[in-house]
Each structure stands twice: as C-alpha cells, then as structure tokens.
Amino acid sequence: QGCAQKYIVKNYFYYYLFKFSAALGEEIFYITFLPFTYWNIDHSVSRRMIIIWSIVMYIGQVSKDILKWPRPLSPPVVKLEMRTDAEYGMPSTHAMAATAISFSFLTATVNQYKYPFELGLVAAFVFSMLVCLSRLYTGMHTVLDVIGGALISAVLLMLLYPAWDMIDHLLLTSPFCPLLSIVVPLVLCYNYPKLDYYSPTRGDTTTILGAGAGATVGFWLNNQYAAPAYTGENLQLGIPLITSKIVVVVLARFFVGIFVVLLTRQLMKSVVLGMLGYRYKFPIGDLEARRRLEVEVPYKFITYSSVGFSATVIVPLLHKLLGLM
C-alpha cells in the first residue's frame, strides 16, 4: 500500500468536480440514490437497478482479483485516494457501476415515463463519463482499466436486458427466492478468490451482495404480503411542473428513509461486531481480526443485508404510518 503524497491543487474546479464524481461510484451514492428511486420513483426501476448493480459489481470485483493487473505506478502518477490502493486495477468497478446504474435507469424508465430519450441518453452518458474521468484524475486507474470496466458493464447490460422481466418475476413470486437470495451470495462471498495479502475487495463485494440480498428478500415480502406502495404519488418524470406538496413529500420520504437506513447500519455494525468479537475473542477495535474471513464476511453481510431489508420493508411501513404514501 502506498503513502499519502503531497500535491498542489492548481485548478479547484476540476479538483472538486472529479472528487465529487468519484463519490458517485462509492457507498455514499449507492446508499442514497438506489433507495431514493424505490421510495419516490418506481419499485420496478429500483429492483432492476439493484439486481444489475449487484451482478455487475460482483463480476467486476472478482475479475480484479483474478486478472491481478496493478494500478498505475506512483510516482509518476499522483494518487488522491488511498483506501482502494491495495486493490488491483482492471477493470474499474467505478466505471462499471456508473455505466450499469445510469444506463439501466435509462432503459427501465424510458418506456414508462414521458421524457425525451435523447435527454436521458445524454444524462446517462455524462454521469458515467464523469465517474470514469474521475478515476483517471485521482490516479486510481489507467485509461484501459476505465474503458475495460465500461465495456464489460455494457456487455453485461445487453446480455441481461432480455431476461429482465423474467428475473424480476421470479424474484417476486418464487417461493425459493428468500432462501436463494441469502444462500447464493453467502456462498459466493465465502468462496471469494484468495490473495497473498489483504485487499478490501472481498469486504466490498460482501457489502454489495449483502445489500442486494436484503433488498431482494424485501421485494419478495412486499409482493407477497403488502399492497403496492406509492401508486399514484410517485415522482412523475414527465410532469413539467412539480408542486411544492410533491417536493415536500419526496424530501420527507428521503430524509426519514436515510435516517432509518443509517441507524440500521450503525446498530447492526455494533451488534454483529460485538457478537463476533465475543465468539472469536477479539476487541471490536482490532482491525486485523475484522479482516479475517470468518469475521469479515458475516459482519458485512448481516449488516448490509439488514440495511437492504430496512430500506425496502421497514422504511415503506414507516412512510405509511407517517402518512407519506
């Protein structure tokens, strides 16, 4: 792992633009935008994005640790991020996630909402391009890493698109969905490719698959036992004038939901780490112990599956109780 480098910022516009763009491919974006679409836009759109995101990110993370292509050498490159420096470079999962989320959102909404396709295409392209360029600006990837990530994601989208409706139907109706949604991701996490040194890729992959698993179980439960939520009150993308009432409801749903999601994450982290620390006899603050397979996988999977479940089941119920539906 590298050390933090000293550098001088000469263009603050590019600096903050690409630092912000880089955050669009990280947890803070996933934990806000994906639930926002579920609470305020459309359940089917959110389901498709979350499933595509989970599949694309798993393939991208595993590909890194199989290919083992190094990140750009520093120097001469100046790296503005250090957390992911221990990971390999090819493909860029930021590029994969940005491409998958933006273009799956476009393809899932273009036939349901009235807005110009050209506008949506430009927005998806600009979003994914900003994230891709941010990986070059921050020194974390080569041009080939970014192009490879975007192309892999595009190919996966084209392969999965014809099966979207079938996958969505199975996830909502199959009696085996809850069991498979938990067991399959757990098996994948416990059998993640082994490296000679610790890398955050396994933990990040477990986080993503855990969140996707919890959300998928939530989708199934809602379809089985709850009436469809937010019908008629969702944000309509084709309405030229959004009233103040709609804005207030959307913001209220969002802030209530984010509060519950973040609270769930913090509580589950403390509880699960405490239980694992008691089981394996290590203090909660022991970073090395938390990196062990028998600790990292259950800790992150249980925590983030709880987050996904909370976002899709607990938050909508709370919205209903507060009269926000």
mmCIF file of C-alpha atoms in Angstrom:
data_model
loop_
_atom_site.group_PDB
_atom_site.id
_atom_site.type_symbol
_atom_site.label_atom_id
_atom_site.label_comp_id
_atom_site.label_asym_id
_atom_site.label_seq_id
_atom_site.Cartn_x
_atom_site.Cartn_y
_atom_site.Cartn_z
ATOM 1 C CA GLN A 1 0.000 0.000 0.000
ATOM 2 C CA GLY A 2 1.234 3.475 -0.845
ATOM 3 C CA CYS A 3 1.672 6.504 1.337
ATOM 4 C CA ALA A 4 -0.195 9.768 1.030
ATOM 5 C CA GLN A 5 1.509 12.117 -1.418
ATOM 6 C CA LYS A 6 1.861 15.849 -1.216
ATOM 7 C CA TYR A 7 0.422 17.775 -4.128
ATOM 8 C CA ILE A 8 -0.635 21.293 -5.076
ATOM 9 C CA VAL A 9 -4.105 21.916 -6.490
ATOM 10 C CA LYS A 10 -3.909 24.386 -9.361
ATOM 11 C CA ASN A 11 -7.453 24.068 -10.683
ATOM 12 C CA TYR A 12 -10.024 23.774 -7.916
ATOM 13 C CA PHE A 13 -12.909 23.404 -10.366
ATOM 14 C CA TYR A 14 -11.546 20.138 -11.774
ATOM 15 C CA TYR A 15 -10.363 19.020 -8.355
ATOM 16 C CA TYR A 16 -13.774 19.277 -6.675
ATOM 17 C CA LEU A 17 -15.662 18.180 -9.794
ATOM 18 C CA PHE A 18 -13.771 14.901 -10.046
ATOM 19 C CA LYS A 19 -13.588 14.306 -6.301
ATOM 20 C CA PHE A 20 -17.378 14.641 -6.276
ATOM 21 C CA SER A 21 -17.682 12.467 -9.396
ATOM 22 C CA ALA A 22 -15.561 9.760 -7.765
ATOM 23 C CA ALA A 23 -18.030 9.702 -4.842
ATOM 24 C CA LEU A 24 -20.792 8.808 -7.327
ATOM 25 C CA GLY A 25 -19.239 5.356 -7.568
ATOM 26 C CA GLU A 26 -18.990 4.758 -3.825
ATOM 27 C CA GLU A 27 -21.174 3.683 -0.916
ATOM 28 C CA ILE A 28 -22.491 7.168 -0.129
ATOM 29 C CA PHE A 29 -24.120 7.286 -3.584
ATOM 30 C CA TYR A 30 -25.443 3.730 -3.539
ATOM 31 C CA ILE A 31 -26.987 4.141 -0.092
ATOM 32 C CA THR A 32 -28.832 7.309 -1.131
ATOM 33 C CA PHE A 33 -29.736 7.088 -4.823
ATOM 34 C CA LEU A 34 -30.848 3.449 -5.014
ATOM 35 C CA PRO A 35 -33.243 3.710 -2.032
ATOM 36 C CA PHE A 36 -34.444 7.106 -3.322
ATOM 37 C CA THR A 37 -35.654 5.505 -6.543
ATOM 38 C CA TYR A 38 -37.503 2.848 -4.524
ATOM 39 C CA TRP A 39 -39.198 5.339 -2.207
ATOM 40 C CA ASN A 40 -40.003 8.077 -4.710
ATOM 41 C CA ILE A 41 -39.840 6.968 -8.325
ATOM 42 C CA ASP A 42 -40.722 3.379 -9.171
ATOM 43 C CA HIS A 43 -40.348 -0.006 -7.490
ATOM 44 C CA SER A 44 -39.709 -1.891 -10.712
ATOM 45 C CA VAL A 45 -36.992 0.574 -11.775
ATOM 46 C CA SER A 46 -35.285 0.270 -8.407
ATOM 47 C CA ARG A 47 -35.467 -3.529 -8.437
ATOM 48 C CA ARG A 48 -33.850 -3.736 -11.839
ATOM 49 C CA MET A 49 -31.066 -1.308 -10.944
ATOM 50 C CA ILE A 50 -30.237 -3.098 -7.693
ATOM 51 C CA ILE A 51 -30.094 -6.536 -9.332
ATOM 52 C CA ILE A 52 -27.988 -5.270 -12.252
ATOM 53 C CA TRP A 53 -25.710 -3.365 -9.851
ATOM 54 C CA SER A 54 -25.166 -6.453 -7.679
ATOM 55 C CA ILE A 55 -24.326 -8.724 -10.623
ATOM 56 C CA VAL A 56 -22.088 -6.212 -12.387
ATOM 57 C CA MET A 57 -20.167 -5.293 -9.244
ATOM 58 C CA TYR A 58 -19.595 -8.923 -8.240
ATOM 59 C CA ILE A 59 -18.197 -9.768 -11.669
ATOM 60 C CA GLY A 60 -16.042 -6.632 -11.633
ATOM 61 C CA GLN A 61 -14.607 -7.262 -8.165
ATOM 62 C CA VAL A 62 -13.842 -10.913 -8.870
ATOM 63 C CA SER A 63 -12.272 -10.012 -12.220
ATOM 64 C CA LYS A 64 -9.830 -7.685 -10.459
ATOM 65 C CA ASP A 65 -8.544 -10.428 -8.187
ATOM 66 C CA ILE A 66 -8.334 -12.969 -10.999
ATOM 67 C CA LEU A 67 -6.559 -10.726 -13.530
ATOM 68 C CA LYS A 68 -4.344 -9.036 -10.890
ATOM 69 C CA TRP A 69 -3.446 -6.076 -13.082
ATOM 70 C CA PRO A 70 -1.685 -3.417 -10.961
ATOM 71 C CA ARG A 71 -2.909 0.119 -10.540
ATOM 72 C CA PRO A 72 -0.903 2.986 -12.100
ATOM 73 C CA LEU A 73 2.587 3.411 -10.650
ATOM 74 C CA SER A 74 3.016 6.259 -8.204
ATOM 75 C CA PRO A 75 5.191 8.193 -8.978
ATOM 76 C CA PRO A 76 4.783 9.409 -11.662
ATOM 77 C CA VAL A 77 1.004 9.302 -11.031
ATOM 78 C CA VAL A 78 -0.257 11.236 -8.009
ATOM 79 C CA LYS A 79 -2.951 9.256 -6.203
ATOM 80 C CA LEU A 80 -5.660 11.267 -4.465
ATOM 81 C CA GLU A 81 -7.224 8.224 -2.797
ATOM 82 C CA MET A 82 -5.541 5.655 -0.595
ATOM 83 C CA ARG A 83 -8.277 3.330 0.685
ATOM 84 C CA THR A 84 -8.545 1.294 -2.515
ATOM 85 C CA ASP A 85 -4.868 1.471 -3.442
ATOM 86 C CA ALA A 86 -4.381 -2.111 -2.226
ATOM 87 C CA GLU A 87 -6.848 -3.352 -4.857
ATOM 88 C CA TYR A 88 -5.925 -4.321 -8.383
ATOM 89 C CA GLY A 89 -6.884 -2.064 -11.254
ATOM 90 C CA MET A 90 -8.548 -3.891 -14.146
ATOM 91 C CA PRO A 91 -11.470 -3.411 -14.530
ATOM 92 C CA SER A 92 -12.529 -0.141 -12.919
ATOM 93 C CA THR A 93 -15.578 -1.026 -10.815
ATOM 94 C CA HIS A 94 -16.397 2.688 -10.533
ATOM 95 C CA ALA A 95 -16.740 2.741 -14.323
ATOM 96 C CA MET A 96 -18.754 -0.486 -14.243
ATOM 97 C CA ALA A 97 -21.153 0.752 -11.568
ATOM 98 C CA ALA A 98 -21.648 4.155 -13.198
ATOM 99 C CA THR A 99 -22.374 2.597 -16.586
ATOM 100 C CA ALA A 100 -24.685 -0.053 -15.132
ATOM 101 C CA ILE A 101 -26.703 2.303 -12.919
ATOM 102 C CA SER A 102 -27.085 5.165 -15.404
ATOM 103 C CA PHE A 103 -27.993 3.077 -18.441
ATOM 104 C CA SER A 104 -30.178 0.588 -16.553
ATOM 105 C CA PHE A 105 -32.089 3.580 -15.136
ATOM 106 C CA LEU A 106 -32.475 4.926 -18.684
ATOM 107 C CA THR A 107 -33.691 1.664 -20.189
ATOM 108 C CA ALA A 108 -36.047 0.972 -17.261
ATOM 109 C CA THR A 109 -37.718 4.387 -17.351
ATOM 110 C CA VAL A 110 -37.730 5.435 -20.991
ATOM 111 C CA ASN A 111 -40.879 3.430 -21.812
ATOM 112 C CA GLN A 112 -42.674 4.237 -18.538
ATOM 113 C CA TYR A 113 -42.224 7.990 -18.236
ATOM 114 C CA LYS A 114 -42.610 10.816 -20.710
ATOM 115 C CA TYR A 115 -39.241 12.432 -21.260
ATOM 116 C CA PRO A 116 -37.066 12.812 -24.361
ATOM 117 C CA PHE A 117 -34.920 9.739 -24.930
ATOM 118 C CA GLU A 118 -32.092 11.935 -26.191
ATOM 119 C CA LEU A 119 -32.092 13.851 -22.881
ATOM 120 C CA GLY A 120 -31.925 10.636 -20.879
ATOM 121 C CA LEU A 121 -29.150 9.288 -23.088
ATOM 122 C CA VAL A 122 -27.078 12.441 -22.648
ATOM 123 C CA ALA A 123 -27.640 12.397 -18.875
ATOM 124 C CA ALA A 124 -26.572 8.727 -18.636
ATOM 125 C CA PHE A 125 -23.519 9.363 -20.783
ATOM 126 C CA VAL A 126 -22.459 12.469 -18.824
ATOM 127 C CA PHE A 127 -22.934 10.694 -15.486
ATOM 128 C CA SER A 128 -20.891 7.650 -16.468
ATOM 129 C CA MET A 129 -18.257 9.782 -18.215
ATOM 130 C CA LEU A 130 -17.731 11.983 -15.153
ATOM 131 C CA VAL A 131 -17.196 8.937 -12.948
ATOM 132 C CA CYS A 132 -14.827 7.362 -15.484
ATOM 133 C CA LEU A 133 -12.778 10.539 -15.845
ATOM 134 C CA SER A 134 -12.612 10.912 -12.070
ATOM 135 C CA ARG A 135 -10.733 7.604 -11.860
ATOM 136 C CA LEU A 136 -8.080 8.974 -14.211
ATOM 137 C CA TYR A 137 -7.893 12.326 -12.435
ATOM 138 C CA THR A 138 -7.486 10.745 -8.996
ATOM 139 C CA GLY A 139 -4.741 8.459 -10.340
ATOM 140 C CA MET A 140 -6.516 5.243 -9.410
ATOM 141 C CA HIS A 141 -6.871 3.716 -12.883
ATOM 142 C CA THR A 142 -5.370 3.663 -16.337
ATOM 143 C CA VAL A 143 -7.374 4.524 -19.443
ATOM 144 C CA LEU A 144 -7.517 0.808 -20.266
ATOM 145 C CA ASP A 145 -8.958 -0.003 -16.798
ATOM 146 C CA VAL A 146 -11.751 2.520 -17.297
ATOM 147 C CA ILE A 147 -12.567 1.545 -20.877
ATOM 148 C CA GLY A 148 -12.499 -2.130 -19.909
ATOM 149 C CA GLY A 149 -14.861 -1.539 -16.984
ATOM 150 C CA ALA A 150 -17.344 0.447 -19.068
ATOM 151 C CA LEU A 151 -17.301 -2.112 -21.900
ATOM 152 C CA ILE A 152 -17.747 -5.102 -19.575
ATOM 153 C CA SER A 153 -20.692 -3.362 -17.920
ATOM 154 C CA ALA A 154 -22.252 -2.503 -21.295
ATOM 155 C CA VAL A 155 -21.935 -6.119 -22.473
ATOM 156 C CA LEU A 156 -23.484 -7.428 -19.247
ATOM 157 C CA LEU A 157 -26.374 -4.980 -19.605
ATOM 158 C CA MET A 158 -27.053 -6.164 -23.156
ATOM 159 C CA LEU A 159 -26.922 -9.805 -22.070
ATOM 160 C CA LEU A 160 -29.180 -9.306 -19.042
ATOM 161 C CA TYR A 161 -31.712 -6.924 -20.604
ATOM 162 C CA PRO A 162 -33.728 -9.613 -22.470
ATOM 163 C CA ALA A 163 -34.120 -11.525 -19.193
ATOM 164 C CA TRP A 164 -35.063 -8.518 -17.017
ATOM 165 C CA ASP A 165 -38.776 -9.255 -16.852
ATOM 166 C CA MET A 166 -38.279 -12.977 -16.235
ATOM 167 C CA ILE A 167 -35.725 -12.355 -13.439
ATOM 168 C CA ASP A 168 -37.977 -9.727 -11.870
ATOM 169 C CA HIS A 169 -40.980 -12.075 -11.989
ATOM 170 C CA LEU A 170 -39.040 -14.920 -10.363
ATOM 171 C CA LEU A 171 -37.681 -12.672 -7.627
ATOM 172 C CA LEU A 172 -41.190 -11.508 -6.751
ATOM 173 C CA THR A 173 -43.075 -14.788 -6.996
ATOM 174 C CA SER A 174 -40.781 -17.780 -6.487
ATOM 175 C CA PRO A 175 -41.169 -19.426 -3.051
ATOM 176 C CA PHE A 176 -37.434 -20.176 -3.145
ATOM 177 C CA CYS A 177 -36.447 -16.518 -3.611
ATOM 178 C CA PRO A 178 -35.725 -15.638 0.069
ATOM 179 C CA LEU A 179 -33.593 -18.740 0.616
ATOM 180 C CA LEU A 180 -31.631 -18.420 -2.622
ATOM 181 C CA SER A 181 -31.200 -14.657 -2.131
ATOM 182 C CA ILE A 182 -29.317 -15.340 1.097
ATOM 183 C CA VAL A 183 -27.548 -18.636 0.402
ATOM 184 C CA VAL A 184 -26.140 -17.894 -3.075
ATOM 185 C CA PRO A 185 -24.481 -14.553 -2.143
ATOM 186 C CA LEU A 186 -23.083 -16.073 1.069
ATOM 187 C CA VAL A 187 -21.546 -18.979 -0.833
ATOM 188 C CA LEU A 188 -20.010 -16.535 -3.316
ATOM 189 C CA CYS A 189 -18.579 -14.396 -0.507
ATOM 190 C CA TYR A 190 -17.062 -17.326 1.395
ATOM 191 C CA ASN A 191 -15.524 -18.660 -1.842
ATOM 192 C CA TYR A 192 -14.131 -15.326 -2.994
ATOM 193 C CA PRO A 193 -10.712 -15.591 -4.758
ATOM 194 C CA LYS A 194 -7.865 -15.642 -2.234
ATOM 195 C CA LEU A 195 -4.986 -13.166 -2.412
ATOM 196 C CA ASP A 196 -1.496 -13.228 -0.926
ATOM 197 C CA TYR A 197 -2.291 -10.071 1.043
ATOM 198 C CA TYR A 198 -5.382 -8.348 2.387
ATOM 199 C CA SER A 199 -7.448 -6.324 -0.068
ATOM 200 C CA PRO A 200 -10.772 -4.563 0.600
ATOM 201 C CA THR A 201 -12.329 -6.166 -2.480
ATOM 202 C CA ARG A 202 -13.778 -9.163 -0.577
ATOM 203 C CA GLY A 203 -15.293 -6.905 2.067
ATOM 204 C CA ASP A 204 -16.700 -4.504 -0.528
ATOM 205 C CA THR A 205 -18.133 -7.404 -2.518
ATOM 206 C CA THR A 206 -19.762 -8.808 0.617
ATOM 207 C CA THR A 207 -21.247 -5.379 1.331
ATOM 208 C CA ILE A 208 -22.761 -5.176 -2.152
ATOM 209 C CA LEU A 209 -24.111 -8.732 -2.218
ATOM 210 C CA GLY A 210 -25.443 -8.360 1.328
ATOM 211 C CA ALA A 211 -27.341 -5.181 0.460
ATOM 212 C CA GLY A 212 -28.694 -6.802 -2.693
ATOM 213 C CA ALA A 213 -29.747 -9.920 -0.764
ATOM 214 C CA GLY A 214 -31.586 -7.950 1.909
ATOM 215 C CA ALA A 215 -33.323 -5.795 -0.680
ATOM 216 C CA THR A 216 -34.349 -8.853 -2.726
ATOM 217 C CA VAL A 217 -35.919 -10.517 0.312
ATOM 218 C CA GLY A 218 -37.713 -7.231 0.956
ATOM 219 C CA PHE A 219 -39.023 -7.120 -2.619
ATOM 220 C CA TRP A 220 -40.405 -10.648 -2.246
ATOM 221 C CA LEU A 221 -42.064 -9.949 1.109
ATOM 222 C CA ASN A 222 -43.657 -6.759 -0.161
ATOM 223 C CA ASN A 223 -45.072 -8.547 -3.179
ATOM 224 C CA GLN A 224 -46.402 -11.423 -1.068
ATOM 225 C CA TYR A 225 -47.853 -9.589 1.895
ATOM 226 C CA ALA A 226 -48.047 -5.845 1.246
ATOM 227 C CA ALA A 227 -50.073 -3.778 -1.185
ATOM 228 C CA PRO A 228 -48.047 -1.971 -3.873
ATOM 229 C CA ALA A 229 -46.660 1.198 -2.318
ATOM 230 C CA TYR A 230 -46.556 4.746 -3.675
ATOM 231 C CA THR A 231 -49.001 4.147 -6.516
ATOM 232 C CA GLY A 232 -50.159 7.462 -7.877
ATOM 233 C CA GLU A 233 -47.935 9.513 -5.575
ATOM 234 C CA ASN A 234 -44.566 8.718 -7.078
ATOM 235 C CA LEU A 235 -42.439 11.402 -8.650
ATOM 236 C CA GLN A 236 -43.580 11.584 -12.264
ATOM 237 C CA LEU A 237 -40.664 12.351 -14.533
ATOM 238 C CA GLY A 238 -42.879 13.684 -17.309
ATOM 239 C CA ILE A 239 -44.660 16.378 -15.264
ATOM 240 C CA PRO A 240 -43.305 19.797 -16.274
ATOM 241 C CA LEU A 241 -44.380 21.485 -13.047
ATOM 242 C CA ILE A 242 -43.645 19.799 -9.725
ATOM 243 C CA THR A 243 -45.799 21.202 -6.947
ATOM 244 C CA SER A 244 -44.453 22.196 -3.553
ATOM 245 C CA LYS A 245 -46.506 19.401 -1.950
ATOM 246 C CA ILE A 246 -44.774 16.755 -4.064
ATOM 247 C CA VAL A 247 -41.362 18.232 -3.237
ATOM 248 C CA VAL A 248 -42.121 18.181 0.487
ATOM 249 C CA VAL A 249 -43.363 14.567 0.367
ATOM 250 C CA VAL A 250 -40.338 13.429 -1.658
ATOM 251 C CA LEU A 251 -37.889 15.125 0.701
ATOM 252 C CA ALA A 252 -39.702 13.814 3.759
ATOM 253 C CA ARG A 253 -39.621 10.255 2.437
ATOM 254 C CA PHE A 254 -35.953 10.601 1.629
ATOM 255 C CA PHE A 255 -34.767 12.038 4.941
ATOM 256 C CA VAL A 256 -36.896 9.687 7.031
ATOM 257 C CA GLY A 257 -35.651 6.759 4.983
ATOM 258 C CA ILE A 258 -31.984 7.737 5.101
ATOM 259 C CA PHE A 259 -32.181 8.244 8.862
ATOM 260 C CA VAL A 260 -33.600 4.733 9.323
ATOM 261 C CA VAL A 261 -31.066 3.195 6.918
ATOM 262 C CA LEU A 262 -28.064 4.842 8.589
ATOM 263 C CA LEU A 263 -29.400 3.976 12.041
ATOM 264 C CA THR A 264 -29.861 0.347 10.963
ATOM 265 C CA ARG A 265 -26.322 0.222 9.615
ATOM 266 C CA GLN A 266 -24.801 1.641 12.795
ATOM 267 C CA LEU A 267 -26.825 -0.578 15.140
ATOM 268 C CA MET A 268 -26.161 -3.746 13.180
ATOM 269 C CA LYS A 269 -22.444 -2.998 12.917
ATOM 270 C CA SER A 270 -22.207 -2.674 16.691
ATOM 271 C CA VAL A 271 -24.340 -5.730 17.445
ATOM 272 C CA VAL A 272 -22.756 -8.078 14.882
ATOM 273 C CA LEU A 273 -19.183 -6.999 15.664
ATOM 274 C CA GLY A 274 -19.876 -7.396 19.366
ATOM 275 C CA MET A 275 -21.195 -10.931 18.867
ATOM 276 C CA LEU A 276 -18.318 -11.919 16.592
ATOM 277 C CA GLY A 277 -15.800 -10.357 18.978
ATOM 278 C CA TYR A 278 -17.245 -12.428 21.812
ATOM 279 C CA ARG A 279 -17.242 -15.568 19.636
ATOM 280 C CA TYR A 280 -13.682 -15.227 18.342
ATOM 281 C CA LYS A 281 -12.211 -13.419 21.356
ATOM 282 C CA PHE A 282 -11.034 -10.123 19.873
ATOM 283 C CA PRO A 283 -11.712 -6.460 20.756
ATOM 284 C CA ILE A 284 -14.056 -4.606 18.401
ATOM 285 C CA GLY A 285 -11.306 -2.143 17.506
ATOM 286 C CA ASP A 286 -8.921 -4.885 16.309
ATOM 287 C CA LEU A 287 -8.677 -4.145 12.575
ATOM 288 C CA GLU A 288 -6.638 -7.236 11.763
ATOM 289 C CA ALA A 289 -9.202 -9.521 13.387
ATOM 290 C CA ARG A 290 -12.013 -7.837 11.462
ATOM 291 C CA ARG A 291 -10.225 -8.673 8.204
ATOM 292 C CA ARG A 292 -10.343 -12.419 8.837
ATOM 293 C CA LEU A 293 -12.706 -14.386 6.590
ATOM 294 C CA GLU A 294 -14.764 -15.800 9.467
ATOM 295 C CA VAL A 295 -15.333 -12.265 10.782
ATOM 296 C CA GLU A 296 -15.438 -10.005 7.731
ATOM 297 C CA VAL A 297 -17.989 -11.947 5.704
ATOM 298 C CA PRO A 298 -20.698 -12.432 8.371
ATOM 299 C CA TYR A 299 -20.093 -8.941 9.799
ATOM 300 C CA LYS A 300 -20.556 -7.146 6.475
ATOM 301 C CA PHE A 301 -23.181 -9.487 5.047
ATOM 302 C CA ILE A 302 -25.510 -9.345 8.059
ATOM 303 C CA THR A 303 -25.033 -5.594 8.480
ATOM 304 C CA TYR A 304 -25.767 -4.660 4.884
ATOM 305 C CA SER A 305 -28.467 -7.248 4.277
ATOM 306 C CA SER A 306 -30.215 -5.602 7.235
ATOM 307 C CA VAL A 307 -29.736 -2.246 5.514
ATOM 308 C CA GLY A 308 -31.248 -3.556 2.274
ATOM 309 C CA PHE A 309 -34.168 -5.140 4.121
ATOM 310 C CA SER A 310 -34.760 -1.997 6.156
ATOM 311 C CA ALA A 311 -34.790 0.198 3.040
ATOM 312 C CA THR A 312 -37.355 -1.957 1.245
ATOM 313 C CA VAL A 313 -39.611 -3.094 4.108
ATOM 314 C CA ILE A 314 -39.176 -1.061 7.308
ATOM 315 C CA VAL A 315 -38.907 2.365 5.666
ATOM 316 C CA PRO A 316 -42.062 1.953 3.486
ATOM 317 C CA LEU A 317 -44.000 0.833 6.570
ATOM 318 C CA LEU A 318 -42.772 3.904 8.430
ATOM 319 C CA HIS A 319 -43.724 6.092 5.495
ATOM 320 C CA LYS A 320 -47.230 4.642 5.659
ATOM 321 C CA LEU A 321 -47.505 5.267 9.392
ATOM 322 C CA LEU A 322 -46.364 8.877 8.907
ATOM 323 C CA GLY A 323 -48.846 9.477 6.095
ATOM 324 C CA LEU A 324 -46.148 9.932 3.435
ATOM 325 C CA MET A 325 -47.614 7.475 0.922
#
